[in-house]
Amino acid sequence: MSRKASDNVEYTLRSLSNLMGEKRRQQADGSAGSGAAAAAGERSLIAAESCSSLNSAASGSELERAARRQFQQDETPGFVYVVSVFSALGGFLFGYDTGVVSGALLLLKRELNLDALWQELLVSSTVGAAALSALAGGVLNGLCGRRPCILLASGLFTAGAGVLAAARDKETLLGGRVVVGLGIGVASMTVPVYIAEVAPPHLRGRLVTINTLFITGGQFFASVVDGIFSYLAKDGWRYMLGLSAVPAVIQFLGFLFLPESPRWLIQKGQTQRARRILSQMRGNQAIDEEYDSIKNNIEEEEKEVGAAGPVICRMLTYPPTRRALIVGCGLQMFQQLSGINTVMYYSATILQMSGVEDDRLAIWLAALTAFINFIFTLVGVWLVERMGRRKLTLGSLAGTAVALIILASGFLLSAQVSPRITLNPPDPSHQNSTCTKYSFCNGCMLDPDCGLCYKLNKSSVIESSCIPVDKDSTMKAAWGRCSNETVFKKEDLFWAYNFCPTPYSWTALLGLILYLVFFAPGMGPMPWTINSEIYPLWARSTGNACSSGVNWVFNVLVSLTFLHTAEYLTYYGAFFLYAGFAALGLAFIYGCLPETKGKKLEEIDSLFENRLCSAEAQ
């Protein structure tokens, strides 16, 4: 305990003692004023007074002990917050590098003529690499510690940003996105564990949720950067993708001076160093009880599983950790299957699909949705220790399912009022084209080889034709009225690729906003928060690596298939599919997720001793 803290405690205790002494003097003065009482009464009063004094003294002692406990509980050193913020910069980079692609894609597909497959590759290559490195990160965390893994992630983020900024072709871009993905994977499974292990129990949920707050903050910042650099005539995407090097360098420099996790150090036998760091993290609070609890827990676990083989095998054969792993991986799976990264990676594209014609407007509207995501993640930080993990997750996913239904219904409504194709000009090249078979814009829009050339009469679409798109640029038709951008704009003609003109484009924006209002406070942060808590120390790195790996595998699955799913199931069919997955996730969480609020990390193992998805497990 520091000198300043000791002085404050002593001052508090002296004040309490003075108050109790004053109370006894007042009682004595009151007794002296009753001199007319009989002798027996005086003796009785003296006896009562003596008992009162003893009770007061005992009460004062209890108050002193309570004051000491309260003082120790209330004082959390600022160093804990410094460590958490520098750690959460990994979350910021995670958010920035996954969110920036939403706006960058609109520029890249025009400048580099990217088709749907290449767009999906640039998105999914990052999350695919993240899935692999998240699994490898579990081994690295166990062998090297949390701090070296965060330094490694910072280095990968910096290197990837440099490659992306200097890229001259789509293949180099793909390589840069893979390097960034490796950094994201290591950071995604290391940062929540590190914060959970250095945080005091009463702040753990809130501080781990800060990581998700930084993820959403990174996504919002990326969308603003997208909007700013979208006004550059050329190469705006280079600045968008390269600026992530700045926070990566800051985190790297910061972690050169920050400590290792005390729990990992105790596990490796570096007990003196662990006690010193734990004292830094707890300030004036007594650490003996916490230190002994961690040490005893590690010793018991090592006795139980010392010769039981690889950690993942031990986890699967030990029922409580097996159940925890199922719950943790299930949470991460349903987070992705409910479509969050479809919304975040393709938000600008989704808005353009709904009928928003201008690239810049779509990018800025995507920034609005990212801001909503950030604000309501703040709400989650405020709610997590009030509502608890279970209630917050259930309410969040229920609202998410409803929002997905609204989003799908908006696309369905637009499809039902889709403009009719009124002109079918002959192809001058006499090649058979699928574009001529469509009778409505909705079918033409879903075909990646076709676009709509049309005129407007006030708000009505007239003289519309479905024409093959130019092979070198999706901004114009291969032939006909809309094949020359300069000419067709002068003739009041419009070219729509990947969207149909509709008066209901606002429904997509409303659906996206409602989706993030419900998703951000609960299903955004809770899978990461809960996974950082539910595994015993010997299984924590591996458990988080497995759950992070599941998150990234399903992230790849959803992001790699979204555009093609939309083509085959239609846009409204894709979002109805995600709503169905969210409903399944709601049933899983209701049946299987116990409440971990306020529990010590060493106590949570007991929550999974009962049969999974039973009444006793909740």
Coordinates of C-alpha atoms in Angstrom, one line a residue:
M1 CA 0.0 0.0 0.0
S2 CA 1.3 3.4 -0.9
R3 CA 2.1 6.1 1.7
K4 CA -0.8 8.3 0.4
A5 CA -3.2 5.4 0.6
S6 CA -2.1 4.5 4.2
D7 CA -2.5 8.1 5.3
N8 CA -6.0 8.2 3.9
V9 CA -7.0 4.9 5.7
E10 CA -5.5 6.2 9.0
Y11 CA -7.4 9.5 8.6
T12 CA -10.6 7.6 8.0
L13 CA -10.1 5.4 11.1
R14 CA -9.2 8.3 13.3
S15 CA -12.3 10.2 12.2
L16 CA -14.5 7.2 13.1
S17 CA -12.8 6.8 16.5
N18 CA -13.4 10.5 17.2
L19 CA -17.0 10.2 16.3
M20 CA -17.5 7.2 18.6
G21 CA -15.8 9.0 21.4
E22 CA -18.0 12.1 21.0
K23 CA -21.1 9.8 21.0
R24 CA -19.9 8.2 24.4
R25 CA -19.3 11.7 25.9
Q26 CA -22.8 12.8 24.9
Q27 CA -24.3 9.7 26.5
A28 CA -22.2 10.4 29.7
D29 CA -23.4 14.0 29.9
G30 CA -27.0 12.9 29.5
S31 CA -26.6 10.4 32.4
A32 CA -25.1 13.0 34.7
G33 CA -28.2 15.2 34.3
S34 CA -30.4 12.6 36.1
G35 CA -29.0 13.2 39.6
A36 CA -32.4 13.1 41.3
A37 CA -32.8 9.4 40.5
A38 CA -32.7 6.8 43.2
A39 CA -29.5 4.9 44.1
A40 CA -30.8 1.6 42.6
G41 CA -31.8 3.5 39.5
E42 CA -28.3 5.0 39.4
R43 CA -26.6 1.7 39.6
S44 CA -28.9 0.3 36.9
L45 CA -28.2 3.3 34.7
I46 CA -24.4 2.9 35.2
A47 CA -24.7 -0.8 34.3
A48 CA -26.7 0.0 31.2
E49 CA -24.3 2.7 30.4
S50 CA -21.4 0.3 30.7
C51 CA -23.1 -2.2 28.3
S52 CA -23.9 0.6 25.9
S53 CA -20.2 1.7 26.0
L54 CA -19.1 -1.9 25.3
N55 CA -21.7 -2.2 22.5
S56 CA -20.6 1.2 21.1
A57 CA -16.9 0.1 21.2
A58 CA -17.8 -3.2 19.4
S59 CA -19.9 -1.3 16.9
G60 CA -17.0 1.1 16.4
S61 CA -14.6 -1.7 15.7
E62 CA -17.0 -3.2 13.2
L63 CA -17.3 0.2 11.5
E64 CA -13.6 0.5 11.3
R65 CA -13.2 -2.8 9.6
A66 CA -16.1 -2.0 7.3
A67 CA -14.5 1.3 6.4
R68 CA -11.2 -0.4 5.7
R69 CA -12.9 -2.9 3.4
Q70 CA -15.0 -0.2 1.7
F71 CA -11.9 1.9 1.1
Q72 CA -10.0 -1.0 -0.4
Q73 CA -12.9 -1.9 -2.7
D74 CA -13.5 1.6 -4.0
E75 CA -9.9 2.4 -4.9
T76 CA -9.0 1.1 -8.4
P77 CA -5.7 2.4 -9.7
G78 CA -5.6 4.2 -13.0
F79 CA -2.9 1.8 -14.2
V80 CA -5.6 -0.8 -14.8
Y81 CA -7.4 1.5 -17.2
V82 CA -4.2 2.4 -19.0
V83 CA -3.4 -1.2 -19.6
S84 CA -7.0 -1.9 -20.8
V85 CA -7.0 1.0 -23.2
F86 CA -3.6 0.1 -24.8
S87 CA -4.8 -3.6 -25.0
A88 CA -8.1 -2.5 -26.6
L89 CA -6.2 -0.7 -29.4
G90 CA -6.0 -4.2 -30.8
G91 CA -9.8 -4.1 -30.9
F92 CA -9.7 -0.7 -32.6
L93 CA -7.4 -2.2 -35.3
F94 CA -9.7 -5.2 -35.6
G95 CA -12.7 -2.9 -36.2
Y96 CA -10.8 -0.5 -38.5
D97 CA -9.4 -3.2 -40.8
T98 CA -12.7 -5.0 -41.0
G99 CA -14.8 -1.9 -41.4
V100 CA -12.7 0.1 -43.8
V101 CA -13.4 -2.4 -46.6
S102 CA -17.1 -1.4 -46.8
G103 CA -16.4 1.9 -48.4
A104 CA -13.1 1.0 -50.0
L105 CA -14.9 -1.8 -52.0
L106 CA -17.1 0.8 -53.9
L107 CA -13.9 2.6 -55.1
L108 CA -11.9 -0.6 -55.7
K109 CA -14.5 -2.3 -57.8
R110 CA -14.6 0.7 -60.1
E111 CA -10.8 1.4 -60.3
L112 CA -9.6 -2.2 -60.5
N113 CA -12.8 -3.6 -62.1
L114 CA -13.5 -6.2 -59.4
D115 CA -16.2 -8.7 -60.0
A116 CA -18.4 -10.2 -57.1
L117 CA -15.9 -13.0 -56.5
W118 CA -12.9 -10.7 -56.1
Q119 CA -14.9 -8.4 -53.8
E120 CA -15.8 -11.5 -51.6
L121 CA -12.1 -12.6 -51.7
L122 CA -10.8 -9.2 -50.5
V123 CA -13.3 -9.4 -47.6
S124 CA -13.1 -13.1 -46.7
S125 CA -9.3 -13.5 -47.1
T126 CA -8.9 -11.3 -44.1
V127 CA -11.3 -13.2 -41.9
G128 CA -9.9 -16.6 -43.2
A129 CA -6.4 -15.6 -42.2
A130 CA -7.8 -14.4 -38.9
A131 CA -9.4 -17.8 -38.3
L132 CA -6.1 -19.6 -38.8
S133 CA -4.1 -17.2 -36.6
A134 CA -6.7 -17.2 -33.9
L135 CA -6.2 -21.0 -33.5
A136 CA -2.4 -20.6 -33.6
G137 CA -2.7 -17.7 -31.1
G138 CA -3.9 -20.2 -28.4
V139 CA -0.6 -22.1 -28.6
L140 CA 1.4 -18.8 -28.7
N141 CA -0.5 -17.4 -25.7
G142 CA 0.3 -20.5 -23.7
L143 CA 4.0 -20.6 -24.6
C144 CA 5.0 -17.0 -24.9
G145 CA 2.4 -15.1 -22.8
R146 CA -0.2 -12.4 -23.6
R147 CA 2.1 -9.5 -24.0
P148 CA 4.4 -10.9 -26.8
C149 CA 1.2 -12.0 -28.7
I150 CA -0.2 -8.4 -28.6
L151 CA 3.2 -7.1 -29.8
L152 CA 3.2 -9.6 -32.6
A153 CA -0.4 -8.5 -33.6
S154 CA 0.7 -4.9 -33.7
G155 CA 3.6 -5.7 -36.0
L156 CA 1.4 -7.6 -38.4
F157 CA -1.1 -4.7 -38.5
T158 CA 1.7 -2.3 -39.4
A159 CA 3.2 -4.5 -42.1
G160 CA -0.2 -5.3 -43.6
A161 CA -1.1 -1.5 -43.8
G162 CA 2.1 -0.8 -45.6
V163 CA 1.4 -3.5 -48.2
L164 CA -2.1 -2.3 -48.8
A165 CA -1.2 1.3 -49.2
A166 CA 1.5 0.5 -51.8
A167 CA -0.5 -2.2 -53.7
R168 CA -0.5 -1.8 -57.5
D169 CA -2.8 -4.7 -58.4
K170 CA -5.6 -6.8 -56.8
E171 CA -3.2 -9.7 -56.1
T172 CA -1.0 -7.5 -53.9
L173 CA -4.2 -6.2 -52.2
L174 CA -5.2 -9.8 -51.5
G175 CA -1.7 -10.4 -49.9
G176 CA -2.0 -7.3 -47.7
R177 CA -5.5 -8.3 -46.5
V178 CA -4.1 -11.7 -45.5
V179 CA -1.3 -10.1 -43.4
V180 CA -3.8 -7.8 -41.7
G181 CA -6.1 -10.9 -41.1
L182 CA -3.2 -12.7 -39.3
G183 CA -2.9 -9.7 -36.9
I184 CA -6.7 -9.6 -36.3
G185 CA -6.8 -13.2 -35.4
V186 CA -4.1 -13.0 -32.8
A187 CA -5.5 -9.8 -31.3
S188 CA -9.1 -11.1 -31.2
M189 CA -8.3 -14.0 -28.9
T190 CA -5.5 -12.4 -26.9
V191 CA -6.9 -9.0 -25.9
P192 CA -10.1 -10.1 -24.1
V193 CA -8.1 -12.7 -22.1
Y194 CA -5.4 -10.3 -21.2
I195 CA -7.9 -7.6 -20.0
A196 CA -9.9 -10.2 -18.1
E197 CA -6.8 -11.5 -16.3
V198 CA -5.6 -8.0 -15.1
A199 CA -9.0 -6.6 -14.3
P200 CA -10.5 -6.6 -10.7
P201 CA -13.6 -8.9 -10.5
H202 CA -16.1 -6.1 -10.0
L203 CA -14.8 -4.3 -13.2
R204 CA -14.0 -7.3 -15.4
G205 CA -17.1 -7.4 -17.5
R206 CA -17.0 -3.7 -18.1
L207 CA -13.3 -3.6 -19.0
V208 CA -13.5 -6.6 -21.4
T209 CA -16.5 -4.9 -23.0
I210 CA -14.3 -1.9 -23.7
N211 CA -12.5 -4.1 -26.2
T212 CA -15.7 -4.4 -28.2
L213 CA -16.3 -0.7 -27.8
F214 CA -13.0 -0.1 -29.4
I215 CA -13.9 -2.5 -32.2
T216 CA -17.0 -0.6 -33.0
G217 CA -15.1 2.7 -32.6
G218 CA -12.6 1.5 -35.1
Q219 CA -15.4 0.6 -37.5
F220 CA -17.0 4.0 -37.1
F221 CA -13.6 5.8 -37.6
A222 CA -13.0 3.7 -40.7
S223 CA -16.3 4.7 -42.2
V224 CA -15.6 8.4 -41.6
V225 CA -12.1 7.9 -43.2
D226 CA -13.9 6.2 -46.1
G227 CA -16.2 9.2 -46.5
I228 CA -13.4 11.7 -46.4
F229 CA -11.2 10.0 -48.9
S230 CA -14.1 9.1 -51.3
Y231 CA -13.8 12.6 -52.7
L232 CA -10.3 12.0 -54.1
A233 CA -10.5 11.5 -57.8
K234 CA -8.0 8.5 -57.6
D235 CA -6.3 6.3 -55.1
G236 CA -8.5 7.3 -52.1
W237 CA -8.6 3.7 -51.1
R238 CA -4.8 3.7 -50.5
Y239 CA -5.3 6.2 -47.6
M240 CA -8.3 4.3 -46.3
L241 CA -6.4 1.0 -46.1
G242 CA -3.0 2.4 -45.0
L243 CA -3.9 4.6 -42.1
S244 CA -4.3 1.6 -39.7
A245 CA -0.5 1.7 -39.3
V246 CA -0.8 4.7 -36.9
P247 CA -2.7 3.0 -34.0
A248 CA -0.7 -0.2 -34.6
V249 CA 2.6 1.6 -34.0
I250 CA 1.1 3.4 -30.9
Q251 CA 0.1 0.0 -29.4
F252 CA 3.4 -1.6 -30.2
L253 CA 5.3 1.2 -28.5
G254 CA 3.0 1.2 -25.5
F255 CA 3.3 -2.5 -24.9
L256 CA 7.0 -2.3 -24.8
F257 CA 6.5 -0.8 -21.3
L258 CA 3.4 -2.7 -20.1
P259 CA 3.4 -5.9 -18.0
E260 CA 2.6 -9.5 -18.6
S261 CA -0.6 -11.1 -17.2
P262 CA 0.0 -12.0 -13.5
R263 CA -2.1 -15.2 -13.9
W264 CA 0.1 -16.4 -16.8
L265 CA 3.3 -15.6 -14.7
I266 CA 2.0 -17.6 -11.8
Q267 CA 1.3 -20.5 -14.1
K268 CA 4.9 -20.3 -15.3
G269 CA 6.3 -20.2 -11.8
Q270 CA 7.4 -16.5 -11.9
T271 CA 5.6 -15.8 -8.6
Q272 CA 7.6 -12.8 -7.3
R273 CA 7.1 -10.9 -10.6
A274 CA 3.4 -11.9 -10.6
R275 CA 2.9 -10.5 -7.1
R276 CA 4.6 -7.2 -8.1
I277 CA 2.4 -6.8 -11.1
L278 CA -0.8 -7.8 -9.2
S279 CA 0.1 -5.1 -6.6
Q280 CA 0.4 -2.5 -9.4
M281 CA -3.0 -3.6 -10.8
R282 CA -4.8 -3.5 -7.4
G283 CA -3.3 -0.4 -5.8
N284 CA -4.2 -0.2 -2.1
Q285 CA -6.2 -3.4 -2.1
A286 CA -4.9 -6.5 -0.4
I287 CA -3.7 -9.1 -3.0
D288 CA -2.9 -12.0 -0.7
E289 CA -6.4 -13.6 -1.0
E290 CA -6.5 -13.2 -4.8
Y291 CA -2.9 -14.4 -5.2
D292 CA -3.5 -17.5 -3.1
S293 CA -6.7 -18.3 -4.9
I294 CA -5.0 -18.1 -8.4
K295 CA -2.0 -20.1 -7.2
N296 CA -4.1 -22.8 -5.5
N297 CA -6.4 -23.0 -8.5
I298 CA -3.4 -23.5 -10.8
E299 CA -1.9 -26.2 -8.5
E300 CA -5.1 -28.1 -8.3
E301 CA -5.6 -28.0 -12.1
E302 CA -2.0 -29.2 -12.7
K303 CA -2.5 -32.1 -10.3
E304 CA -5.8 -33.1 -12.1
V305 CA -4.6 -32.8 -15.7
G306 CA -0.8 -33.0 -15.4
A307 CA -0.4 -36.1 -17.5
A308 CA -3.7 -36.1 -19.4
G309 CA -2.4 -35.1 -22.9
P310 CA -3.0 -32.0 -25.1
V311 CA -5.1 -29.2 -23.6
I312 CA -7.9 -29.6 -26.2
C313 CA -8.2 -33.3 -25.3
R314 CA -8.3 -32.5 -21.6
M315 CA -11.0 -29.9 -22.3
L316 CA -13.1 -32.4 -24.3
T317 CA -12.8 -35.2 -21.7
Y318 CA -13.5 -33.0 -18.6
P319 CA -17.3 -32.3 -18.6
P320 CA -17.3 -28.7 -17.2
T321 CA -14.8 -27.4 -19.7
R322 CA -16.5 -29.4 -22.5
R323 CA -19.8 -27.7 -21.7
A324 CA -18.1 -24.3 -21.4
L325 CA -16.5 -24.9 -24.8
I326 CA -19.8 -25.8 -26.4
V327 CA -21.4 -22.6 -25.0
G328 CA -18.5 -20.4 -26.0
C329 CA -18.2 -21.7 -29.5
G330 CA -22.0 -21.6 -29.9
L331 CA -22.2 -17.9 -28.9
Q332 CA -19.5 -17.1 -31.5
M333 CA -21.2 -19.1 -34.2
F334 CA -24.6 -17.5 -33.8
Q335 CA -23.0 -14.0 -33.6
Q336 CA -21.8 -14.6 -37.1
L337 CA -24.8 -16.5 -38.5
S338 CA -27.0 -13.6 -37.4
G339 CA -25.3 -11.6 -40.1
I340 CA -23.3 -8.9 -38.3
N341 CA -20.3 -8.9 -40.5
T342 CA -22.5 -8.9 -43.6
V343 CA -23.9 -5.7 -42.3
M344 CA -20.5 -4.2 -41.4
Y345 CA -18.5 -5.4 -44.4
Y346 CA -21.1 -4.7 -47.0
S347 CA -23.2 -1.9 -45.4
A348 CA -22.4 0.5 -48.2
T349 CA -23.1 -2.2 -50.8
I350 CA -26.4 -3.1 -49.1
L351 CA -27.5 0.5 -49.1
Q352 CA -26.6 0.7 -52.8
M353 CA -28.5 -2.5 -53.4
S354 CA -31.5 -0.9 -51.8
G355 CA -31.5 1.9 -54.4
V356 CA -29.0 4.5 -53.1
E357 CA -27.3 5.5 -56.4
D358 CA -24.4 7.8 -55.4
D359 CA -21.3 6.1 -54.0
R360 CA -20.4 8.9 -51.6
L361 CA -24.0 9.0 -50.2
A362 CA -23.9 5.2 -49.7
I363 CA -20.5 5.5 -47.9
W364 CA -21.7 8.3 -45.6
L365 CA -24.9 6.4 -44.8
A366 CA -22.7 3.5 -43.9
A367 CA -20.8 5.8 -41.6
L368 CA -24.1 6.6 -39.9
T369 CA -24.8 2.9 -39.3
A370 CA -21.3 2.5 -37.9
F371 CA -21.9 5.4 -35.5
I372 CA -25.1 3.8 -34.3
N373 CA -23.1 0.6 -33.7
F374 CA -20.5 2.5 -31.6
I375 CA -23.1 4.4 -29.5
F376 CA -25.1 1.3 -28.6
T377 CA -22.0 -0.6 -27.8
L378 CA -21.5 2.1 -25.1
V379 CA -25.0 1.3 -23.9
G380 CA -23.8 -2.3 -23.6
V381 CA -20.8 -1.2 -21.5
W382 CA -23.2 0.5 -19.1
L383 CA -25.7 -2.4 -19.0
V384 CA -23.3 -5.4 -18.7
E385 CA -22.8 -5.2 -14.9
R386 CA -26.5 -4.1 -14.3
M387 CA -28.5 -6.6 -16.4
G388 CA -25.9 -9.4 -16.4
R389 CA -24.6 -11.3 -19.4
R390 CA -27.5 -13.7 -19.9
K391 CA -30.4 -11.2 -20.0
L392 CA -28.5 -8.7 -22.1
T393 CA -27.6 -11.4 -24.7
L394 CA -31.1 -12.8 -24.9
G395 CA -32.7 -9.3 -25.3
S396 CA -30.1 -8.4 -27.9
L397 CA -30.6 -11.4 -30.1
A398 CA -34.4 -11.3 -29.9
G399 CA -34.3 -7.7 -31.2
T400 CA -31.7 -8.6 -33.8
A401 CA -34.0 -11.3 -35.3
V402 CA -36.9 -8.7 -35.5
A403 CA -34.6 -6.2 -37.2
L404 CA -33.5 -8.7 -39.8
I405 CA -37.1 -9.5 -40.6
I406 CA -37.7 -5.7 -41.1
L407 CA -34.6 -5.4 -43.3
A408 CA -35.7 -8.4 -45.4
S409 CA -39.3 -7.1 -45.6
G410 CA -37.9 -3.8 -47.0
F411 CA -36.1 -5.6 -49.8
L412 CA -39.2 -7.7 -50.4
L413 CA -41.3 -4.5 -50.7
S414 CA -38.8 -3.0 -53.2
A415 CA -38.9 -6.2 -55.2
Q416 CA -42.7 -6.1 -55.5
V417 CA -42.7 -2.6 -57.0
S418 CA -39.6 -3.3 -59.2
P419 CA -39.8 -1.4 -62.5
R420 CA -40.8 -3.3 -65.6
I421 CA -38.4 -3.7 -68.5
T422 CA -40.1 -1.8 -71.4
L423 CA -37.4 -1.9 -74.1
N424 CA -35.5 -4.8 -75.5
P425 CA -32.9 -3.4 -78.0
P426 CA -31.1 -6.0 -80.2
D427 CA -27.5 -6.8 -79.3
P428 CA -25.2 -5.4 -82.0
S429 CA -22.7 -8.1 -81.5
H430 CA -25.4 -10.8 -82.0
Q431 CA -24.3 -12.7 -78.9
N432 CA -26.8 -14.5 -76.8
S433 CA -27.2 -12.6 -73.5
T434 CA -29.1 -13.6 -70.3
C435 CA -30.0 -9.9 -69.9
T436 CA -32.8 -10.1 -72.5
K437 CA -34.8 -12.7 -70.6
Y438 CA -35.7 -10.4 -67.6
S439 CA -39.1 -8.7 -67.5
F440 CA -38.4 -6.7 -64.3
C441 CA -35.5 -4.8 -62.9
N442 CA -35.2 -7.0 -59.8
G443 CA -34.1 -10.0 -61.9
C444 CA -31.8 -7.8 -64.0
M445 CA -30.2 -6.5 -60.8
L446 CA -29.4 -9.9 -59.4
D447 CA -27.5 -10.9 -62.5
P448 CA -23.9 -9.8 -62.1
D449 CA -23.5 -9.4 -65.9
C450 CA -26.4 -7.0 -66.4
G451 CA -27.5 -3.5 -65.6
L452 CA -30.5 -1.2 -66.1
C453 CA -30.5 1.7 -68.5
Y454 CA -33.5 4.0 -68.0
K455 CA -35.1 7.5 -67.9
L456 CA -37.1 9.1 -65.2
N457 CA -40.4 10.9 -65.5
K458 CA -40.6 12.7 -62.2
S459 CA -40.3 9.6 -59.9
S460 CA -41.5 7.0 -62.4
V461 CA -39.0 4.8 -64.4
I462 CA -39.6 4.9 -68.2
E463 CA -37.8 3.5 -71.3
S464 CA -36.0 0.9 -69.3
S465 CA -33.8 -1.8 -70.8
C466 CA -31.6 -4.6 -69.3
I467 CA -28.2 -4.4 -71.0
P468 CA -24.9 -6.4 -70.5
V469 CA -22.4 -4.5 -68.3
D470 CA -19.1 -3.3 -69.8
K471 CA -16.3 -5.8 -69.1
D472 CA -13.9 -3.0 -68.1
S473 CA -16.2 -0.9 -65.9
T474 CA -19.4 -1.6 -64.1
M475 CA -20.2 2.2 -64.4
K476 CA -21.5 1.8 -68.0
A477 CA -23.2 -0.6 -70.4
A478 CA -21.3 -2.8 -72.9
W479 CA -23.3 -1.2 -75.7
G480 CA -26.4 1.0 -76.5
R481 CA -27.6 4.2 -74.9
C482 CA -25.7 3.9 -71.6
S483 CA -22.4 2.8 -73.1
N484 CA -20.8 6.3 -72.9
E485 CA -21.0 8.0 -69.5
T486 CA -20.6 11.5 -70.8
V487 CA -23.3 11.1 -73.4
F488 CA -25.9 9.3 -71.4
K489 CA -25.7 11.8 -68.5
K490 CA -26.3 14.7 -71.0
E491 CA -29.4 12.8 -72.4
D492 CA -30.9 12.4 -68.9
L493 CA -30.3 8.7 -69.0
F494 CA -29.4 6.7 -65.8
W495 CA -27.4 3.5 -65.4
A496 CA -28.1 1.2 -62.4
Y497 CA -25.8 -1.7 -61.7
N498 CA -26.5 -3.9 -58.7
F499 CA -29.6 -1.9 -57.6
C500 CA -33.0 -0.9 -58.8
P501 CA -34.5 2.6 -58.5
T502 CA -37.1 2.4 -55.8
P503 CA -39.0 4.8 -53.4
Y504 CA -38.4 2.3 -50.6
S505 CA -34.6 2.6 -50.3
W506 CA -35.1 4.2 -46.8
T507 CA -36.4 0.8 -45.5
A508 CA -32.9 -0.7 -45.8
L509 CA -31.4 2.2 -43.8
L510 CA -34.1 1.8 -41.1
G511 CA -33.5 -2.0 -41.0
L512 CA -29.7 -1.6 -40.6
I513 CA -30.1 1.0 -37.9
L514 CA -32.6 -1.2 -35.9
Y515 CA -30.3 -4.2 -36.4
L516 CA -27.3 -2.4 -34.8
V517 CA -29.4 -0.8 -32.1
F518 CA -30.3 -4.3 -30.8
F519 CA -27.1 -6.2 -31.8
A520 CA -24.4 -3.7 -30.5
P521 CA -25.2 -3.8 -26.7
G522 CA -25.4 -7.5 -26.4
M523 CA -24.5 -9.9 -29.2
G524 CA -21.6 -7.7 -30.2
P525 CA -19.5 -7.8 -27.0
M526 CA -21.0 -10.6 -24.9
P527 CA -19.6 -13.6 -26.9
W528 CA -16.1 -12.2 -26.3
T529 CA -16.8 -11.2 -22.7
I530 CA -18.3 -14.5 -21.8
N531 CA -15.5 -16.5 -23.5
S532 CA -12.9 -14.6 -21.5
E533 CA -14.5 -15.8 -18.3
I534 CA -15.9 -19.3 -18.6
Y535 CA -12.7 -21.4 -18.9
P536 CA -10.3 -22.3 -16.1
L537 CA -6.8 -20.9 -16.4
W538 CA -5.3 -24.1 -17.8
A539 CA -7.8 -24.1 -20.6
R540 CA -8.3 -20.4 -21.1
S541 CA -5.9 -19.8 -24.0
T542 CA -7.1 -22.9 -25.9
G543 CA -10.7 -22.3 -25.1
N544 CA -10.5 -18.7 -26.4
A545 CA -8.5 -19.8 -29.4
C546 CA -11.2 -22.4 -30.3
S547 CA -14.1 -20.0 -29.9
S548 CA -12.3 -17.3 -31.8
G549 CA -11.5 -19.8 -34.5
V550 CA -15.2 -20.7 -34.7
N551 CA -16.1 -17.0 -34.9
W552 CA -13.7 -16.5 -37.8
V553 CA -14.6 -19.7 -39.7
F554 CA -18.3 -18.7 -39.7
N555 CA -17.3 -15.1 -40.5
V556 CA -15.5 -16.4 -43.6
L557 CA -18.5 -18.6 -44.5
V558 CA -20.9 -15.7 -44.3
S559 CA -18.7 -13.0 -45.9
L560 CA -17.6 -15.3 -48.7
T561 CA -21.1 -16.3 -49.7
F562 CA -23.2 -13.1 -49.1
L563 CA -23.1 -11.7 -52.6
H564 CA -23.8 -15.1 -54.2
T565 CA -26.4 -15.9 -51.6
A566 CA -28.2 -12.6 -52.5
E567 CA -28.0 -13.6 -56.2
Y568 CA -29.5 -17.0 -55.7
L569 CA -32.0 -16.4 -52.8
T570 CA -32.6 -12.7 -53.6
Y571 CA -31.7 -10.0 -51.1
Y572 CA -34.8 -10.4 -49.0
G573 CA -34.2 -14.2 -49.0
A574 CA -30.7 -13.8 -47.6
F575 CA -31.9 -11.6 -44.7
F576 CA -34.8 -14.0 -43.9
L577 CA -32.2 -16.7 -43.8
Y578 CA -30.1 -14.7 -41.2
A579 CA -33.3 -14.1 -39.2
G580 CA -33.9 -17.8 -39.0
F581 CA -30.3 -18.4 -37.7
A582 CA -30.9 -15.7 -35.1
A583 CA -34.0 -17.5 -33.9
L584 CA -32.1 -20.7 -33.5
G585 CA -29.4 -18.9 -31.6
L586 CA -32.0 -17.4 -29.3
A587 CA -33.2 -20.9 -28.4
F588 CA -29.6 -22.1 -27.8
I589 CA -28.8 -19.2 -25.5
Y590 CA -32.0 -19.4 -23.5
G591 CA -31.4 -23.1 -22.8
C592 CA -27.6 -23.2 -22.3
L593 CA -26.1 -19.9 -21.1
P594 CA -25.6 -19.5 -17.3
E595 CA -25.1 -16.1 -15.7
T596 CA -21.5 -15.2 -14.9
K597 CA -22.0 -11.7 -13.5
G598 CA -20.0 -11.0 -10.3
K599 CA -18.3 -14.4 -10.2
K600 CA -14.6 -14.7 -9.7
L601 CA -12.8 -16.4 -12.6
E602 CA -11.9 -19.3 -10.3
E603 CA -15.6 -19.8 -9.4
I604 CA -17.1 -19.9 -12.8
D605 CA -16.0 -23.5 -13.5
S606 CA -18.7 -24.7 -11.0
L607 CA -21.5 -23.2 -13.2
F608 CA -20.8 -25.9 -15.8
E609 CA -20.9 -28.9 -13.5
N610 CA -24.6 -29.7 -14.3
R611 CA -25.8 -31.2 -17.5
L612 CA -25.7 -28.6 -20.4
C613 CA -28.9 -26.9 -21.5
S614 CA -30.8 -28.0 -18.4
A615 CA -32.7 -26.0 -15.9
E616 CA -29.8 -26.4 -13.4
A617 CA -27.4 -24.9 -16.0
Q618 CA -29.1 -21.6 -16.2

